Tab-separated table of C-alpha atoms and ligand atoms in Angstrom:
chain	number	residue	atom	x	y	z
A	293	MET	CA	-5.066	-194.293	-67.378
A	294	LYS	CA	-1.521	-195.438	-65.851
A	295	ILE	CA	0.886	-193.388	-67.195
A	296	LEU	CA	5.074	-192.808	-66.702
A	297	SER	CA	6.339	-189.529	-66.711
A	298	VAL	CA	10.726	-190.068	-67.110
A	299	ASN	CA	13.546	-187.670	-67.617
A	300	ALA	CA	16.509	-189.933	-68.546
A	301	GLY	CA	20.065	-188.043	-67.635
A	302	SER	CA	23.747	-189.196	-68.564
A	303	SER	CA	23.623	-191.159	-65.249
A	304	SER	CA	20.348	-191.148	-63.783
A	305	LEU	CA	16.650	-191.903	-64.540
A	306	LYS	CA	14.054	-190.292	-62.926
A	307	PHE	CA	10.523	-191.185	-62.872
A	308	GLN	CA	6.863	-190.707	-61.553
A	309	ALA	CA	3.840	-193.213	-62.456
A	310	TYR	CA	0.401	-191.214	-62.561
A	311	GLU	CA	-3.243	-192.397	-62.615
A	312	MET	CA	-4.609	-190.183	-65.296
A	313	PRO	CA	-6.633	-187.782	-65.715
A	314	GLU	CA	-6.512	-187.777	-61.718
A	315	GLU	CA	-2.870	-186.766	-61.501
A	316	LYS	CA	-2.800	-188.670	-58.731
A	317	VAL	CA	0.873	-189.337	-58.322
A	318	LEU	CA	1.202	-193.335	-57.628
A	319	ILE	CA	4.817	-193.574	-57.044
A	320	SER	CA	8.096	-191.963	-57.865
A	321	GLY	CA	11.855	-192.258	-57.697
A	322	VAL	CA	15.487	-191.606	-59.319
A	323	PHE	CA	17.805	-194.246	-60.111
A	324	GLU	CA	21.426	-192.378	-59.572
A	325	ARG	CA	25.160	-193.371	-60.674
A	326	ILE	CA	23.865	-195.499	-63.575
A	327	GLY	CA	27.312	-196.824	-64.953
A	328	ILE	CA	28.985	-195.897	-61.803
A	329	ASN	CA	30.197	-197.616	-58.945
A	330	ASN	CA	28.018	-196.817	-56.109
A	331	SER	CA	24.778	-196.872	-58.079
A	332	PHE	CA	21.538	-196.677	-55.822
A	333	TYR	CA	18.364	-196.073	-56.237
A	334	THR	CA	15.147	-193.834	-54.088
A	335	ILE	CA	11.804	-194.670	-54.284
A	336	LYS	CA	9.122	-192.502	-52.619
A	337	ILE	CA	5.258	-194.419	-52.017
A	338	ASN	CA	2.494	-193.508	-49.684
A	339	GLY	CA	4.640	-190.933	-47.982
A	340	GLU	CA	7.933	-193.503	-47.472
A	341	LYS	CA	11.294	-192.861	-48.856
A	342	ILE	CA	13.043	-196.579	-49.529
A	343	LYS	CA	16.681	-196.104	-50.688
A	344	THR	CA	18.303	-199.227	-52.017
A	345	GLU	CA	22.005	-199.865	-53.616
A	346	THR	CA	22.241	-202.194	-56.493
A	347	VAL	CA	24.779	-202.415	-59.272
A	348	LEU	CA	22.899	-200.363	-62.223
A	349	ASN	CA	25.591	-201.170	-65.004
A	350	ASN	CA	23.046	-199.134	-67.826
A	351	HIS	CA	19.896	-197.877	-68.170
A	352	GLU	CA	18.213	-201.167	-68.794
A	353	ASP	CA	18.890	-202.562	-65.657
A	354	ALA	CA	17.437	-199.384	-63.941
A	355	VAL	CA	14.243	-199.985	-66.297
A	356	LYS	CA	14.137	-203.760	-65.392
A	357	ILE	CA	14.406	-202.929	-61.519
A	358	LEU	CA	11.847	-199.982	-61.891
A	359	ALA	CA	9.720	-202.626	-63.626
A	360	GLN	CA	9.434	-204.997	-60.844
A	361	GLU	CA	9.083	-202.580	-58.378
A	362	LEU	CA	5.989	-201.289	-59.851
A	363	ILE	CA	4.389	-204.909	-59.541
A	364	LYS	CA	5.986	-205.269	-56.459
A	365	ASN	CA	4.588	-201.904	-55.106
A	366	ASN	CA	1.281	-203.234	-56.465
A	367	VAL	CA	0.878	-200.240	-59.022
A	368	VAL	CA	-0.001	-202.437	-61.330
A	369	SER	CA	-0.309	-206.205	-61.691
A	370	ASP	CA	0.848	-206.511	-65.089
A	371	LEU	CA	3.173	-203.892	-66.787
A	372	LYS	CA	0.528	-204.014	-69.807
A	373	GLU	CA	-1.429	-201.380	-67.400
A	374	ILE	CA	1.532	-198.843	-68.351
A	375	GLU	CA	-0.354	-197.394	-71.175
A	376	GLY	CA	1.744	-194.656	-71.863
A	377	VAL	CA	5.242	-193.533	-70.868
A	378	GLY	CA	6.321	-189.713	-71.619
A	379	HIS	CA	9.876	-188.922	-72.119
A	380	ARG	CA	11.725	-185.410	-72.005
A	381	VAL	CA	13.841	-184.939	-74.091
A	382	VAL	CA	15.879	-181.742	-73.955
A	383	HIS	CA	15.989	-181.241	-78.073
A	384	GLY	CA	13.747	-180.745	-80.566
A	385	GLY	CA	14.972	-178.256	-83.141
A	386	GLU	CA	12.459	-176.875	-85.223
A	387	ASP	CA	10.900	-180.233	-86.167
A	388	TYR	CA	8.589	-180.470	-82.708
A	389	ALA	CA	6.282	-177.595	-81.605
A	390	ASP	CA	4.475	-180.045	-79.428
A	391	SER	CA	4.886	-183.397	-77.559
A	392	VAL	CA	4.596	-186.263	-79.873
A	393	ILE	CA	4.390	-189.897	-80.362
A	394	ILE	CA	7.336	-191.760	-81.166
A	395	ASN	CA	8.236	-193.831	-84.094
A	396	ASP	CA	10.990	-194.422	-86.230
A	397	ASP	CA	11.064	-190.746	-87.600
A	398	VAL	CA	10.843	-189.517	-84.293
A	399	LEU	CA	13.945	-191.657	-82.891
A	400	ASN	CA	15.884	-190.757	-86.225
A	401	THR	CA	15.416	-186.780	-85.630
A	402	ILE	CA	16.022	-186.793	-81.926
A	403	GLU	CA	19.355	-188.608	-82.728
A	404	GLU	CA	20.294	-185.873	-85.297
A	405	LEU	CA	19.553	-183.338	-83.168
A	406	SER	CA	21.988	-184.879	-80.694
A	407	ASP	CA	24.660	-182.397	-82.235
A	408	LEU	CA	23.073	-179.638	-80.398
A	409	ALA	CA	22.305	-181.297	-77.348
A	410	PRO	CA	25.430	-183.770	-77.097
A	411	LEU	CA	25.274	-184.246	-73.296
A	412	HIS	CA	21.201	-184.450	-73.100
A	413	ASN	CA	19.829	-185.777	-76.449
A	414	PRO	CA	21.740	-188.993	-76.345
A	415	ALA	CA	20.988	-190.114	-72.859
A	416	ASN	CA	17.321	-189.109	-73.300
A	417	LEU	CA	17.507	-191.879	-76.120
A	418	ILE	CA	19.038	-194.500	-74.302
A	419	GLY	CA	15.800	-193.964	-71.715
A	420	ILE	CA	13.658	-194.013	-74.822
A	421	ARG	CA	15.281	-197.234	-75.856
A	422	ALA	CA	15.213	-199.053	-72.667
A	423	PHE	CA	11.357	-198.307	-72.067
A	424	MET	CA	10.604	-199.243	-75.664
A	425	LYS	CA	12.244	-202.776	-74.712
A	426	GLU	CA	10.799	-203.225	-71.161
A	427	ILE	CA	7.139	-202.066	-71.721
A	428	PRO	CA	6.331	-202.132	-75.450
A	429	SER	CA	2.994	-202.409	-75.299
A	430	ALA	CA	2.872	-198.723	-73.791
A	431	THR	CA	3.038	-195.529	-76.056
A	432	GLN	CA	6.011	-193.908	-75.833
A	433	VAL	CA	6.008	-190.085	-76.034
A	434	ALA	CA	8.561	-187.516	-76.429
A	435	CYS	CA	7.870	-184.214	-74.793
A	436	PHE	CA	10.644	-181.340	-76.131
A	437	ASP	CA	11.878	-178.917	-73.753
A	438	THR	CA	12.080	-176.388	-77.030
A	439	ALA	CA	9.156	-176.972	-78.017
A	440	PHE	CA	7.275	-174.166	-76.206
A	441	HIS	CA	9.677	-171.788	-77.718
A	442	GLN	CA	8.612	-172.811	-81.304
A	443	THR	CA	6.106	-170.132	-81.078
A	444	ILE	CA	8.636	-167.284	-80.703
A	445	ASN	CA	8.763	-165.434	-84.250
A	446	LYS	CA	12.050	-164.997	-86.444
A	447	GLU	CA	12.888	-161.733	-86.018
A	448	ARG	CA	13.186	-162.768	-82.163
A	449	TYR	CA	15.105	-166.400	-82.642
A	450	LEU	CA	17.005	-165.421	-85.529
A	451	TYR	CA	21.019	-164.053	-84.509
A	452	ALA	CA	22.553	-161.520	-86.884
A	453	LEU	CA	24.630	-163.788	-88.605
A	454	PRO	CA	24.726	-165.057	-91.988
A	455	ASN	CA	21.741	-166.376	-93.033
A	456	GLU	CA	23.195	-169.904	-94.238
A	457	TRP	CA	24.318	-170.654	-90.403
A	458	HIS	CA	20.604	-170.804	-89.911
A	459	ASP	CA	19.397	-172.190	-93.155
A	460	LYS	CA	22.232	-175.143	-93.227
A	461	TYR	CA	23.768	-175.456	-89.548
A	462	GLY	CA	20.139	-174.592	-87.383
A	463	VAL	CA	21.956	-171.866	-85.829
A	464	ARG	CA	19.177	-169.820	-84.182
A	465	LYS	CA	17.847	-169.233	-80.196
A	466	TYR	CA	15.666	-172.424	-79.306
A	467	GLY	CA	15.103	-171.946	-75.645
A	468	PHE	CA	15.217	-174.656	-72.857
A	469	HIS	CA	13.100	-175.444	-69.504
A	470	GLY	CA	9.632	-175.231	-72.219
A	471	MET	CA	7.818	-177.828	-70.074
A	472	SER	CA	8.487	-175.453	-66.966
A	473	HIS	CA	7.283	-172.595	-68.544
A	474	ARG	CA	4.047	-174.139	-69.830
A	475	TYR	CA	3.127	-175.232	-66.348
A	476	VAL	CA	3.789	-172.344	-64.768
A	477	SER	CA	2.090	-170.030	-67.398
A	478	ASN	CA	-0.691	-172.036	-67.235
A	479	LYS	CA	-1.353	-172.197	-63.557
A	480	VAL	CA	-0.434	-168.418	-63.478
A	481	SER	CA	-3.417	-167.565	-66.447
A	482	GLU	CA	-5.359	-169.728	-64.209
A	483	LEU	CA	-4.769	-167.835	-61.016
A	484	ILE	CA	-5.481	-164.578	-62.600
A	485	GLY	CA	-8.538	-165.962	-64.626
A	486	LYS	CA	-7.622	-163.886	-67.584
A	487	GLU	CA	-7.779	-165.246	-71.147
A	488	ASN	CA	-5.678	-162.742	-72.551
A	489	SER	CA	-2.489	-162.297	-70.135
A	490	LYS	CA	0.875	-161.387	-70.251
A	491	ILE	CA	3.297	-163.220	-67.924
A	492	ILE	CA	6.800	-163.707	-67.496
A	493	VAL	CA	7.860	-166.469	-65.997
A	494	CYS	CA	11.205	-166.383	-63.939
A	495	HIS	CA	12.722	-170.038	-64.123
A	496	LEU	CA	15.638	-170.054	-61.576
A	497	GLY	CA	17.713	-173.059	-60.299
A	498	ASN	CA	20.539	-174.245	-60.924
A	499	GLY	CA	20.239	-173.266	-64.625
A	500	GLY	CA	17.695	-170.565	-65.289
A	501	SER	CA	15.815	-169.155	-68.020
A	502	ILE	CA	13.130	-166.567	-68.107
A	503	SER	CA	10.278	-166.631	-70.582
A	504	ALA	CA	7.596	-164.017	-71.948
A	505	VAL	CA	4.204	-165.481	-72.212
A	506	LYS	CA	1.393	-164.046	-73.739
A	507	ASP	CA	-1.938	-165.560	-74.674
A	508	GLY	CA	-0.417	-169.057	-73.561
A	509	LYS	CA	2.293	-168.613	-75.921
A	510	CYS	CA	5.699	-167.821	-75.609
A	511	ILE	CA	7.005	-164.814	-77.383
A	512	ASP	CA	10.949	-164.454	-76.139
A	513	THR	CA	13.202	-166.766	-73.797
A	514	SER	CA	16.668	-165.670	-72.367
A	515	MET	CA	18.398	-169.228	-73.472
A	516	GLY	CA	19.531	-169.434	-76.558
A	517	PHE	CA	21.018	-171.819	-79.098
A	518	THR	CA	21.887	-173.708	-75.890
A	519	PRO	CA	20.961	-173.483	-72.293
A	520	ASN	CA	24.294	-171.618	-71.860
A	521	ALA	CA	22.745	-168.045	-72.916
A	522	GLY	CA	20.664	-165.561	-70.908
A	523	ILE	CA	20.789	-165.034	-67.301
A	524	VAL	CA	23.926	-165.863	-65.015
A	525	MET	CA	23.223	-169.337	-63.390
A	526	GLY	CA	24.899	-171.429	-60.985
A	527	SER	CA	28.012	-172.204	-62.798
A	528	ARG	CA	27.287	-171.327	-66.321
A	529	SER	CA	28.137	-167.365	-67.645
A	530	GLY	CA	24.899	-166.581	-69.398
A	531	ASP	CA	25.014	-164.043	-71.758
A	532	ILE	CA	28.742	-162.702	-72.775
A	533	ASP	CA	30.800	-160.949	-75.480
A	534	TYR	CA	31.951	-163.829	-77.541
A	535	SER	CA	35.293	-162.095	-78.352
A	536	ILE	CA	36.107	-163.121	-74.967
A	537	ILE	CA	36.880	-166.993	-75.977
A	538	PRO	CA	39.304	-166.349	-78.738
A	539	TYR	CA	41.055	-163.542	-76.210
A	540	ILE	CA	41.125	-165.618	-73.183
A	541	MET	CA	42.364	-168.640	-75.883
A	542	LYS	CA	45.496	-166.422	-77.230
A	543	LYS	CA	46.394	-164.892	-73.561
A	544	THR	CA	46.636	-168.244	-71.728
A	545	GLY	CA	47.069	-171.130	-74.107
A	546	MET	CA	43.477	-172.876	-73.050
A	547	ASN	CA	41.950	-174.954	-75.795
A	548	ILE	CA	38.423	-174.738	-77.304
A	549	ASP	CA	37.370	-177.479	-75.091
A	550	ASP	CA	38.547	-176.275	-71.610
A	551	VAL	CA	37.297	-172.919	-72.396
A	552	ASP	CA	33.586	-174.911	-72.859
A	553	THR	CA	34.162	-176.175	-69.856
A	554	THR	CA	35.302	-173.393	-67.615
A	555	LEU	CA	32.251	-171.479	-69.454
A	556	ASN	CA	29.716	-174.392	-68.398
A	557	LYS	CA	30.891	-175.523	-65.165
A	558	LYS	CA	33.294	-172.836	-63.598
A	559	SER	CA	31.268	-169.207	-64.168
A	560	GLY	CA	28.382	-168.007	-62.997
A	561	VAL	CA	27.943	-167.591	-59.406
A	562	LEU	CA	30.402	-170.210	-58.958
A	563	GLY	CA	32.963	-168.339	-60.636
A	564	ILE	CA	32.411	-164.768	-59.229
A	565	SER	CA	31.781	-166.155	-55.615
A	566	GLU	CA	34.374	-168.837	-55.602
A	567	VAL	CA	32.282	-170.423	-52.988
A	568	SER	CA	29.731	-172.910	-54.711
A	569	SER	CA	27.443	-173.510	-57.473
A	570	ASP	CA	24.275	-173.670	-54.758
A	571	PHE	CA	23.048	-170.608	-54.086
A	572	ARG	CA	22.570	-171.722	-50.493
A	573	ASP	CA	26.141	-171.139	-49.703
A	574	VAL	CA	26.657	-168.081	-51.471
A	575	GLU	CA	23.923	-166.860	-49.754
A	576	ALA	CA	24.854	-167.665	-46.636
A	577	LYS	CA	28.021	-166.228	-47.585
A	578	TYR	CA	26.447	-163.164	-48.601
A	579	ASP	CA	24.881	-163.084	-44.792
A	580	GLU	CA	28.923	-162.726	-43.811
A	581	ASN	CA	29.851	-160.012	-45.859
A	582	ASP	CA	31.969	-162.053	-48.331
A	583	GLU	CA	32.329	-159.375	-50.955
A	584	LYS	CA	32.604	-162.034	-53.658
A	585	SER	CA	29.446	-163.612	-52.586
A	586	ILE	CA	28.014	-159.938	-52.701
A	587	MET	CA	29.356	-159.687	-56.111
A	588	ALA	CA	28.074	-162.837	-57.265
A	589	ILE	CA	24.355	-162.288	-56.395
A	590	ASN	CA	24.625	-158.890	-57.532
A	591	LEU	CA	25.641	-160.344	-61.083
A	592	PHE	CA	22.761	-162.886	-60.662
A	593	VAL	CA	20.169	-160.446	-59.682
A	594	ASN	CA	21.150	-157.507	-62.023
A	595	SER	CA	20.895	-160.428	-65.129
A	596	VAL	CA	17.369	-161.551	-63.952
A	597	VAL	CA	16.248	-157.743	-63.722
A	598	GLY	CA	17.517	-156.476	-66.757
A	599	TYR	CA	15.729	-160.004	-68.829
A	600	ILE	CA	12.146	-159.159	-67.127
A	601	SER	CA	12.761	-155.360	-68.013
A	602	LYS	CA	13.165	-156.334	-71.362
A	603	TYR	CA	10.464	-158.519	-71.648
A	604	TYR	CA	7.846	-156.012	-69.583
A	605	VAL	CA	8.396	-153.650	-73.145
A	606	GLU	CA	8.306	-156.745	-75.531
A	607	LEU	CA	5.086	-157.514	-73.741
A	608	GLY	CA	4.144	-153.843	-73.318
A	609	GLY	CA	3.365	-154.474	-69.489
A	610	VAL	CA	2.628	-157.649	-67.857
A	611	ASP	CA	-0.230	-158.994	-65.486
A	612	ALA	CA	1.998	-161.219	-63.612
A	613	ILE	CA	5.610	-162.471	-62.923
A	614	ALA	CA	5.960	-165.750	-61.715
A	615	PHE	CA	8.959	-167.497	-59.765
A	616	THR	CA	9.788	-171.077	-59.800
A	617	ALA	CA	12.313	-174.117	-59.652
A	618	GLY	CA	15.348	-174.386	-56.666
A	619	VAL	CA	16.039	-170.649	-56.201
A	620	GLY	CA	12.805	-169.187	-57.113
A	621	GLU	CA	10.337	-171.301	-55.155
A	622	ASN	CA	12.424	-171.143	-51.704
A	623	SER	CA	14.788	-167.782	-52.139
A	624	ASP	CA	12.523	-165.001	-50.656
A	625	PHE	CA	15.925	-163.337	-50.310
A	626	VAL	CA	16.521	-163.517	-54.127
A	627	ARG	CA	13.026	-162.611	-55.011
A	628	LYS	CA	12.818	-159.912	-52.843
A	629	MET	CA	16.125	-158.290	-54.439
A	630	ILE	CA	14.841	-158.890	-57.791
A	631	LEU	CA	11.403	-157.102	-57.183
A	632	GLU	CA	13.088	-154.606	-55.012
A	633	LYS	CA	15.045	-153.438	-58.097
A	634	LEU	CA	11.410	-153.342	-60.368
A	635	GLU	CA	9.829	-151.073	-57.961
A	636	CYS	CA	10.331	-148.003	-60.545
A	637	LEU	CA	7.507	-150.102	-62.741
A	638	GLY	CA	4.857	-149.728	-59.451
A	639	ILE	CA	5.789	-153.149	-58.499
A	640	LYS	CA	5.507	-153.331	-54.784
A	641	ILE	CA	6.346	-157.255	-52.820
A	642	ASN	CA	4.579	-158.043	-49.184
A	643	GLU	CA	7.533	-158.580	-47.340
A	644	GLU	CA	5.925	-160.868	-44.755
A	645	VAL	CA	4.321	-162.996	-47.204
A	646	ASN	CA	7.232	-163.664	-49.407
A	647	ARG	CA	9.268	-164.711	-46.530
A	648	SER	CA	6.893	-167.660	-45.602
A	649	MET	CA	6.750	-168.628	-49.349
A	650	ARG	CA	9.358	-171.462	-49.704
A	651	LEU	CA	9.513	-175.680	-49.659
A	652	GLY	CA	6.596	-176.037	-52.284
A	653	LYS	CA	4.022	-173.333	-51.070
A	654	GLU	CA	2.285	-171.328	-53.937
A	655	GLY	CA	0.504	-167.971	-53.912
A	656	ILE	CA	1.127	-164.133	-54.590
A	657	ILE	CA	3.968	-162.150	-52.910
A	658	SER	CA	3.298	-158.934	-54.233
A	659	ASP	CA	1.278	-156.394	-52.206
A	660	ASP	CA	-2.377	-154.819	-53.001
A	661	THR	CA	-0.931	-152.172	-54.270
A	662	SER	CA	1.353	-153.840	-57.201
A	663	SER	CA	1.338	-152.945	-60.746
A	664	VAL	CA	2.007	-156.285	-61.039
A	665	ALA	CA	1.043	-159.432	-59.458
A	666	CYS	CA	3.785	-161.614	-58.461
A	667	TYR	CA	3.484	-165.142	-57.615
A	668	VAL	CA	5.730	-168.086	-56.421
A	669	ILE	CA	4.715	-171.272	-58.239
A	670	PRO	CA	6.679	-174.473	-57.740
A	671	THR	CA	7.057	-175.948	-60.985
A	672	ASP	CA	5.979	-179.761	-62.167
A	673	GLU	CA	7.448	-180.835	-65.642
A	674	GLU	CA	6.668	-184.284	-64.628
A	675	VAL	CA	3.019	-183.609	-64.590
A	676	MET	CA	2.930	-181.936	-67.794
A	677	ILE	CA	4.589	-184.839	-69.632
A	678	ALA	CA	1.944	-186.692	-67.858
A	679	ARG	CA	-0.519	-184.626	-69.228
A	680	ASP	CA	0.515	-184.403	-72.650
A	681	THR	CA	1.163	-188.410	-72.997
A	682	TYR	CA	-2.104	-188.965	-71.853
A	683	ASN	CA	-3.960	-186.687	-74.120
A	684	LEU	CA	-1.644	-188.467	-76.889
A	685	VAL	CA	-2.476	-192.114	-76.243
A	686	LYS	CA	-5.912	-191.247	-75.199
B	134	AMP	P1	16.932	-176.741	-59.251
B	134	AMP	O1	17.879	-176.654	-60.686
B	134	AMP	O2	15.641	-176.024	-59.773
B	134	AMP	O3	16.803	-177.769	-58.582
B	134	AMP	O4	17.599	-175.792	-58.384
B	134	AMP	C1	18.737	-175.730	-57.611
B	134	AMP	C2	19.042	-174.583	-57.241
B	134	AMP	O5	18.139	-174.124	-56.175
B	134	AMP	C3	20.053	-174.815	-56.189
B	134	AMP	O6	21.205	-173.786	-56.781
B	134	AMP	C4	19.964	-174.794	-54.685
B	134	AMP	O7	21.092	-174.107	-53.909
B	134	AMP	C5	18.827	-173.256	-55.266
B	134	AMP	N1	17.758	-173.803	-53.734
B	134	AMP	C6	17.415	-174.594	-53.037
B	134	AMP	N2	16.629	-174.331	-51.789
B	134	AMP	C7	17.374	-173.211	-51.714
B	134	AMP	C8	17.065	-171.715	-51.127
B	134	AMP	N3	16.282	-172.453	-49.896
B	134	AMP	N4	17.801	-170.663	-50.677
B	134	AMP	C9	18.158	-170.256	-51.829
B	134	AMP	N5	18.409	-171.322	-53.054
B	134	AMP	C10	17.959	-172.713	-52.891
């Protein structure tokens, strides 16, 4: 069965076509700068990468071209061969604990939840509607970033705020990066070969989050009501004392939107290093002894170590800690800093193996004597979307 896995952003659309259940990638690519000037798309097929510049006025243009490319590249001879299209949807609120087949009710709910994810859900919806139009015969499936975290219990997802804020306005911890946390925790559980496992997943990318997973179910996660909470990120502050917001507004005359933008786009590693939100740039400056970059990386590492320690206790000890996403998969430097700070728990890193683990490599980076097995696991949210879609279509 041929399945498409789709991730539509406000100006981009990533896709991957699979032969399922073999999970064979047939073609993949990304449309960029949709609705902006100089739009283009890149397609990867048979180890070749082809970039094409073209006008992409909207997502429908992108999906039309994608349909043509699928036929041109002999991925399908008729679009009807695509039996399912799985869409990454950022917010499923309290309504969805699993991926679902999209119908009118689901579309309405995703739309209603746009209040909670104004940057993401509307873009996800545009993508869904474009595929419904272009490949009407396919079953469309929504795979929510929040779904995996719906198993978190109330005493961990509720904020200590008036109950009405939760009951009437949906204010609570939701958690994000769910497809990644589910993929990585499943994989680690397979690798350690234990049914009852306690795993901490560190998804460290430009955005980052940490999850505590017990027996395959998420029991806590670091992101909150929005993806701005939790650890220090590339350009997001992570956890802060909320009183900073009214204080800084009064002091500087900034309005709430300016403060929101600053917390989202000018804080985190970028805000402290004043170099970049890209960890590679900041690490390079760290190596040159740049004080602000050293501080930025230290703040980031401390926040990650803080969540790992918290979840170690919440889980009552752990079998494994896994690193994933851009920084987690590639930065042996950051992983070493984090794991060395956890030595008091009996965690020991194998420095040589750790150094070699990058660019899509998967494996164990802890020493044989370590109390906890530590892994690098390249995440694969696309295959998770394809699996859920296949299972629902089948
Ligand atoms: P993601 O959001 O998962 O795509 O991750 C993006 C982040 O990964 C960016 O901040 C990159 O700088 C970071 N990254 C990618 N490769 C490396 C590397 N070799 N060392 C450090 N950070 C990296």
